CSV table of N, CA, C and O in Angstrom, one decimal:
chain,number,residue,atom,x,y,z
A,1,MET,N,148.1,96.9,44.0
A,1,MET,CA,149.0,96.4,45.0
A,1,MET,C,149.7,95.4,44.5
A,1,MET,O,149.1,94.3,44.4
A,2,LYS,N,151.0,95.8,43.9
A,2,LYS,CA,151.8,94.5,43.4
A,2,LYS,C,152.5,93.7,44.5
A,2,LYS,O,153.0,93.8,45.2
A,3,LYS,N,152.5,92.5,44.2
A,3,LYS,CA,153.1,91.3,45.1
A,3,LYS,C,154.5,91.2,45.0
A,3,LYS,O,155.1,91.3,43.6
A,4,LEU,N,155.1,91.3,46.1
A,4,LEU,CA,156.5,91.5,46.2
A,4,LEU,C,156.8,89.7,45.8
A,4,LEU,O,156.3,88.8,46.3
A,5,LYS,N,157.8,89.7,45.6
A,5,LYS,CA,158.7,88.4,45.1
A,5,LYS,C,158.7,87.2,45.9
A,5,LYS,O,158.2,86.2,45.9
A,6,HIS,N,159.5,87.7,47.0
A,6,HIS,CA,159.3,87.0,48.3
A,6,HIS,C,158.3,87.5,49.3
A,6,HIS,O,158.9,87.1,50.4
A,7,GLU,N,157.3,87.8,49.5
A,7,GLU,CA,156.2,88.2,50.6
A,7,GLU,C,156.0,87.7,51.3
A,7,GLU,O,156.3,87.9,52.6
A,8,ALA,N,155.8,86.1,51.4
A,8,ALA,CA,155.5,85.1,52.3
A,8,ALA,C,156.5,85.4,53.3
A,8,ALA,O,156.6,85.2,54.8
A,9,GLU,N,157.8,85.0,52.5
A,9,GLU,CA,158.9,84.8,53.4
A,9,GLU,C,159.4,86.3,54.5
A,9,GLU,O,159.4,86.4,55.4
A,10,LEU,N,159.3,87.2,53.4
A,10,LEU,CA,159.2,88.6,54.5
A,10,LEU,C,158.4,88.9,55.2
A,10,LEU,O,158.4,89.1,56.1
A,11,VAL,N,157.2,88.5,55.1
A,11,VAL,CA,155.5,88.7,56.4
A,11,VAL,C,156.5,87.9,57.4
A,11,VAL,O,156.2,87.9,58.4
A,12,LYS,N,156.8,86.4,57.0
A,12,LYS,CA,157.7,85.2,58.1
A,12,LYS,C,158.7,85.9,58.9
A,12,LYS,O,158.4,86.0,60.7
A,13,GLY,N,159.3,87.0,58.1
A,13,GLY,CA,160.3,87.9,59.1
A,13,GLY,C,160.0,89.1,59.6
A,13,GLY,O,160.8,89.3,60.7
A,14,ALA,N,159.0,89.7,59.3
A,14,ALA,CA,158.5,90.9,59.5
A,14,ALA,C,157.6,90.5,61.1
A,14,ALA,O,157.6,91.6,62.0
A,15,ILE,N,157.1,89.4,61.4
A,15,ILE,CA,156.4,89.1,62.4
A,15,ILE,C,157.1,89.4,63.4
A,15,ILE,O,156.9,90.4,64.6
A,16,PRO,N,158.3,88.5,63.6
A,16,PRO,CA,159.6,88.6,64.6
A,16,PRO,C,160.2,90.0,64.9
A,16,PRO,O,160.3,90.4,66.1
A,17,ALA,N,160.4,90.6,63.7
A,17,ALA,CA,161.1,91.8,64.0
A,17,ALA,C,159.9,92.8,64.5
A,17,ALA,O,160.6,93.7,65.5
A,18,GLY,N,159.0,92.7,64.2
A,18,GLY,CA,157.8,93.7,64.4
A,18,GLY,C,157.4,93.6,65.8
A,18,GLY,O,157.4,94.6,66.7
A,19,MET,N,157.4,91.9,66.3
A,19,MET,CA,157.2,91.9,67.5
A,19,MET,C,158.3,92.6,68.8
A,19,MET,O,158.1,93.1,69.8
A,20,LYS,N,159.5,92.1,68.0
A,20,LYS,CA,160.8,92.6,69.1
A,20,LYS,C,160.9,94.2,68.6
A,20,LYS,O,161.0,95.0,70.4
A,21,TYR,N,160.2,94.9,68.0
A,21,TYR,CA,160.2,96.3,68.1
A,21,TYR,C,159.2,97.2,68.9
A,21,TYR,O,159.3,97.6,70.1
A,22,GLY,N,158.0,96.2,69.0
A,22,GLY,CA,157.0,96.8,70.1
A,22,GLY,C,157.4,96.3,71.4
A,22,GLY,O,157.1,96.8,72.4
A,23,GLU,N,158.0,95.1,71.5
A,23,GLU,CA,158.3,94.8,73.1
A,23,GLU,C,159.5,95.5,73.9
A,23,GLU,O,159.5,96.2,74.6
A,24,GLU,N,160.4,96.1,72.7
A,24,GLU,CA,161.8,97.0,73.0
A,24,GLU,C,161.1,98.4,73.4
A,24,GLU,O,161.7,98.7,74.4
A,25,ARG,N,159.6,98.9,72.5
A,25,ARG,CA,159.4,100.1,73.0
A,25,ARG,C,158.6,100.4,73.9
A,25,ARG,O,158.1,101.4,74.6
A,26,GLY,N,157.9,99.0,74.7
A,26,GLY,CA,157.4,98.7,76.0
A,26,GLY,C,155.9,99.0,75.6
A,26,GLY,O,155.1,99.2,76.3
A,27,ALA,N,155.7,98.5,74.1
A,27,ALA,CA,153.9,99.2,73.7
A,27,ALA,C,153.4,97.8,74.1
A,27,ALA,O,152.3,98.0,73.8
A,28,VAL,N,154.0,96.7,74.3
A,28,VAL,CA,153.1,95.5,74.1
A,28,VAL,C,153.9,94.2,74.5
A,28,VAL,O,155.2,93.9,74.8
A,29,VAL,N,153.3,93.3,75.4
A,29,VAL,CA,153.8,91.9,75.3
A,29,VAL,C,153.0,90.9,74.8
A,29,VAL,O,152.1,90.6,74.9
A,30,PHE,N,153.8,90.5,74.0
A,30,PHE,CA,153.0,89.3,73.1
A,30,PHE,C,153.0,88.1,73.9
A,30,PHE,O,153.5,87.7,74.7
A,31,GLU,N,151.6,87.4,73.8
A,31,GLU,CA,151.7,86.0,74.3
A,31,GLU,C,151.7,85.0,73.3
A,31,GLU,O,151.3,85.1,72.3
A,32,PRO,N,151.8,83.8,74.1
A,32,PRO,CA,152.0,82.7,73.2
A,32,PRO,C,150.6,82.4,72.1
A,32,PRO,O,151.1,81.7,71.3
A,33,THR,N,150.0,82.7,72.5
A,33,THR,CA,148.7,82.4,72.5
A,33,THR,C,147.7,83.3,71.3
A,33,THR,O,147.0,83.1,70.6
A,34,ASP,N,148.4,84.3,71.2
A,34,ASP,CA,148.2,85.2,70.3
A,34,ASP,C,148.2,84.6,68.7
A,34,ASP,O,149.5,84.1,68.4
A,35,SER,N,147.5,85.2,67.9
A,35,SER,CA,147.4,84.8,66.3
A,35,SER,C,148.4,85.2,65.8
A,35,SER,O,148.4,86.7,65.9
A,36,ALA,N,148.6,84.7,64.4
A,36,ALA,CA,149.6,86.1,63.5
A,36,ALA,C,148.5,87.3,63.1
A,36,ALA,O,149.3,87.9,62.9
A,37,SER,N,147.2,86.9,63.1
A,37,SER,CA,146.3,87.7,62.4
A,37,SER,C,146.5,88.9,63.3
A,37,SER,O,146.4,90.1,62.7
A,38,GLU,N,146.4,88.2,65.0
A,38,GLU,CA,146.4,89.4,65.8
A,38,GLU,C,147.7,90.1,65.7
A,38,GLU,O,147.8,91.3,66.0
A,39,LYS,N,149.1,89.6,65.5
A,39,LYS,CA,150.3,90.2,65.9
A,39,LYS,C,150.1,91.5,64.7
A,39,LYS,O,150.8,92.1,64.8
A,40,ILE,N,150.0,90.8,63.1
A,40,ILE,CA,150.2,91.5,62.1
A,40,ILE,C,149.1,92.5,62.4
A,40,ILE,O,149.8,93.9,61.8
A,41,LEU,N,148.3,92.4,62.8
A,41,LEU,CA,147.2,93.8,62.9
A,41,LEU,C,148.0,94.6,64.4
A,41,LEU,O,148.0,95.6,63.9
A,42,PHE,N,148.4,94.1,65.5
A,42,PHE,CA,149.0,94.9,66.3
A,42,PHE,C,150.6,95.9,65.7
A,42,PHE,O,150.5,96.9,66.0
A,43,ILE,N,151.1,95.2,65.0
A,43,ILE,CA,152.4,95.7,64.5
A,43,ILE,C,152.2,96.3,63.5
A,43,ILE,O,152.6,97.7,63.6
A,44,TYR,N,151.0,96.6,62.6
A,44,TYR,CA,150.8,97.2,61.6
A,44,TYR,C,150.1,98.6,62.1
A,44,TYR,O,151.0,99.8,61.8
A,45,ARG,N,149.5,98.3,63.2
A,45,ARG,CA,148.9,99.7,64.0
A,45,ARG,C,150.1,100.5,64.5
A,45,ARG,O,150.1,101.7,64.4
A,46,LEU,N,151.1,99.6,65.2
A,46,LEU,CA,151.8,100.3,66.0
A,46,LEU,C,152.6,100.8,65.1
A,46,LEU,O,153.5,102.0,65.4
A,47,LEU,N,153.2,100.7,63.9
A,47,LEU,CA,153.9,101.4,62.9
A,47,LEU,C,153.2,102.4,62.3
A,47,LEU,O,154.2,103.3,62.1
A,48,VAL,N,152.4,102.3,62.3
A,48,VAL,CA,151.5,103.2,61.5
A,48,VAL,C,151.4,104.7,62.5
A,48,VAL,O,151.9,105.6,62.2
A,49,HIS,N,151.3,104.2,63.7
A,49,HIS,CA,151.3,105.0,64.9
A,49,HIS,C,152.6,105.7,65.1
A,49,HIS,O,152.7,107.2,65.6
A,50,ASP,N,153.8,105.2,64.6
A,50,ASP,CA,154.9,105.7,65.3
A,50,ASP,C,155.4,106.1,63.5
A,50,ASP,O,156.8,106.6,63.7
A,51,LYS,N,154.9,106.1,63.0
A,51,LYS,CA,155.1,107.0,61.5
A,51,LYS,C,156.3,106.5,60.6
A,51,LYS,O,156.9,106.6,60.0
A,52,LEU,N,156.7,105.1,60.8
A,52,LEU,CA,156.9,104.4,60.4
A,52,LEU,C,156.9,103.6,59.0
A,52,LEU,O,157.9,103.2,58.1
A,53,ILE,N,155.4,103.4,59.0
A,53,ILE,CA,154.7,103.3,57.6
A,53,ILE,C,153.8,104.0,57.4
A,53,ILE,O,153.1,104.6,58.3
A,54,GLN,N,153.2,104.3,56.0
A,54,GLN,CA,152.2,104.8,55.9
A,54,GLN,C,150.9,104.0,55.9
A,54,GLN,O,150.7,103.0,55.3
A,55,ALA,N,149.9,104.9,56.6
A,55,ALA,CA,148.9,104.3,56.7
A,55,ALA,C,147.4,103.7,55.5
A,55,ALA,O,147.9,104.6,54.9
A,56,LEU,N,147.3,102.8,55.4
A,56,LEU,CA,146.0,102.7,54.2
A,56,LEU,C,144.7,103.1,54.7
A,56,LEU,O,144.3,103.7,55.8
A,57,PRO,N,144.0,103.6,54.1
A,57,PRO,CA,142.7,104.0,53.8
A,57,PRO,C,142.1,102.9,55.0
A,57,PRO,O,142.1,101.7,54.3
A,58,GLU,N,140.7,103.6,55.8
A,58,GLU,CA,140.3,102.4,56.5
A,58,GLU,C,139.8,101.4,55.8
A,58,GLU,O,139.5,100.3,56.0
A,59,ASP,N,139.1,101.9,54.9
A,59,ASP,CA,138.5,100.8,53.7
A,59,ASP,C,139.1,99.6,53.3
A,59,ASP,O,138.4,99.2,52.6
A,60,GLN,N,140.2,100.4,53.5
A,60,GLN,CA,141.2,98.9,52.4
A,60,GLN,C,142.1,98.4,53.4
A,60,GLN,O,143.1,97.7,52.9
A,61,VAL,N,141.9,98.5,54.7
A,61,VAL,CA,142.4,98.0,55.7
A,61,VAL,C,142.0,96.3,55.8
A,61,VAL,O,141.1,96.0,55.9
A,62,SER,N,143.0,95.3,55.4
A,62,SER,CA,142.7,94.0,55.6
A,62,SER,C,143.9,93.1,55.5
A,62,SER,O,145.5,93.8,55.7
A,63,GLN,N,143.6,92.0,56.3
A,63,GLN,CA,145.0,91.2,56.4
A,63,GLN,C,145.7,91.3,55.2
A,63,GLN,O,146.7,91.1,55.9
A,64,GLN,N,145.4,91.1,54.2
A,64,GLN,CA,146.3,90.9,53.2
A,64,GLN,C,147.1,92.1,52.7
A,64,GLN,O,148.5,92.2,52.5
A,65,SER,N,146.6,93.1,53.1
A,65,SER,CA,146.8,94.7,52.7
A,65,SER,C,148.2,95.0,53.9
A,65,SER,O,149.4,95.6,53.6
A,66,MET,N,147.5,94.2,55.2
A,66,MET,CA,148.5,95.2,56.2
A,66,MET,C,149.6,93.8,56.1
A,66,MET,O,151.1,94.3,56.4
A,67,ARG,N,149.7,92.6,55.7
A,67,ARG,CA,150.8,91.5,55.2
A,67,ARG,C,151.9,92.2,54.3
A,67,ARG,O,153.0,92.3,54.4
A,68,HIS,N,151.2,92.4,53.2
A,68,HIS,CA,151.9,93.4,52.3
A,68,HIS,C,152.7,94.4,53.0
A,68,HIS,O,154.0,94.7,52.3
A,69,LYS,N,152.2,95.4,53.8
A,69,LYS,CA,152.7,96.9,53.8
A,69,LYS,C,154.0,96.2,55.0
A,69,LYS,O,155.1,96.8,55.4
A,70,LEU,N,153.5,95.1,56.3
A,70,LEU,CA,154.9,94.9,57.0
A,70,LEU,C,155.6,94.1,55.8
A,70,LEU,O,157.1,94.4,56.2
A,71,ALA,N,155.2,93.7,54.7
A,71,ALA,CA,156.5,92.6,54.1
A,71,ALA,C,157.8,94.1,53.5
A,71,ALA,O,158.5,94.0,53.4
A,72,ILE,N,156.9,94.9,53.0
A,72,ILE,CA,157.6,96.4,52.5
A,72,ILE,C,158.7,96.8,53.5
A,72,ILE,O,159.9,97.2,53.3
A,73,TRP,N,157.7,97.2,55.0
A,73,TRP,CA,158.9,97.6,56.2
A,73,TRP,C,159.9,96.9,56.1
A,73,TRP,O,160.9,96.9,56.3
A,74,TYR,N,159.8,95.3,56.5
A,74,TYR,CA,160.9,94.5,56.8
A,74,TYR,C,161.9,94.6,55.7
A,74,TYR,O,163.0,94.4,55.6
A,75,SER,N,161.5,94.6,54.6
A,75,SER,CA,162.3,94.5,53.5
A,75,SER,C,163.2,95.6,53.2
A,75,SER,O,164.2,95.8,53.0
A,76,HIS,N,163.0,97.0,54.0
A,76,HIS,CA,163.6,97.9,53.9
A,76,HIS,C,164.7,97.7,55.3
A,76,HIS,O,165.5,98.5,55.3
A,77,GLN,N,164.3,97.0,56.2
A,77,GLN,CA,165.5,96.7,57.4
A,77,GLN,C,166.3,95.6,57.2
A,77,GLN,O,167.6,95.7,57.7
A,78,LEU,N,166.2,95.3,55.9
A,78,LEU,CA,167.0,94.2,55.4
A,78,LEU,C,168.6,94.7,54.8
A,78,LEU,O,168.3,95.7,54.1
A,79,PRO,N,169.8,93.9,54.8
A,79,PRO,CA,170.6,94.4,53.7
A,79,PRO,C,170.9,94.4,52.5
A,79,PRO,O,169.6,93.7,52.1
A,80,LYS,N,171.0,95.6,51.5
A,80,LYS,CA,170.7,95.3,50.4
A,80,LYS,C,171.1,94.3,49.4
A,80,LYS,O,170.4,93.8,48.4
A,81,ASP,N,171.9,93.3,49.9
A,81,ASP,CA,172.1,92.3,49.4
A,81,ASP,C,171.5,90.9,49.9
A,81,ASP,O,172.1,89.5,50.1
A,82,HIS,N,170.8,91.2,50.9
A,82,HIS,CA,170.0,90.0,51.6
A,82,HIS,C,169.0,89.2,50.4
A,82,HIS,O,169.0,89.8,49.5
A,83,PRO,N,169.3,87.7,50.2
A,83,PRO,CA,168.8,86.9,49.3
A,83,PRO,C,166.9,87.0,49.0
A,83,PRO,O,166.7,87.0,47.8
A,84,LEU,N,166.5,87.4,50.2
A,84,LEU,CA,165.0,88.0,49.7
A,84,LEU,C,164.6,88.9,48.6
A,84,LEU,O,163.6,89.3,48.3
A,85,LEU,N,165.5,89.8,48.6
A,85,LEU,CA,165.7,90.8,48.0
A,85,LEU,C,166.0,90.6,46.7
A,85,LEU,O,165.8,91.8,46.2
A,86,LYS,N,166.5,89.6,46.3
A,86,LYS,CA,167.1,89.1,44.7
A,86,LYS,C,165.5,88.5,44.0
A,86,LYS,O,165.0,88.2,44.2
């Protein structure tokens, strides 16, 4: 798994984008007390369920691998000339 150049910033953007997606879809209501880890897990599972990202084998699912998958997903949502993609 090759780390993306701006992976941390992409993950920070992916969390609110994933939360918005889940709430607009009517699948979840996030609470202010939900941790980032919980949000990442739920967003990852939702995107896999909706076939927007490819699932990892269960023995390879970790917080780091889910963050990486969300960063890749979010990078595809950004315009081609976005600074995080350079």
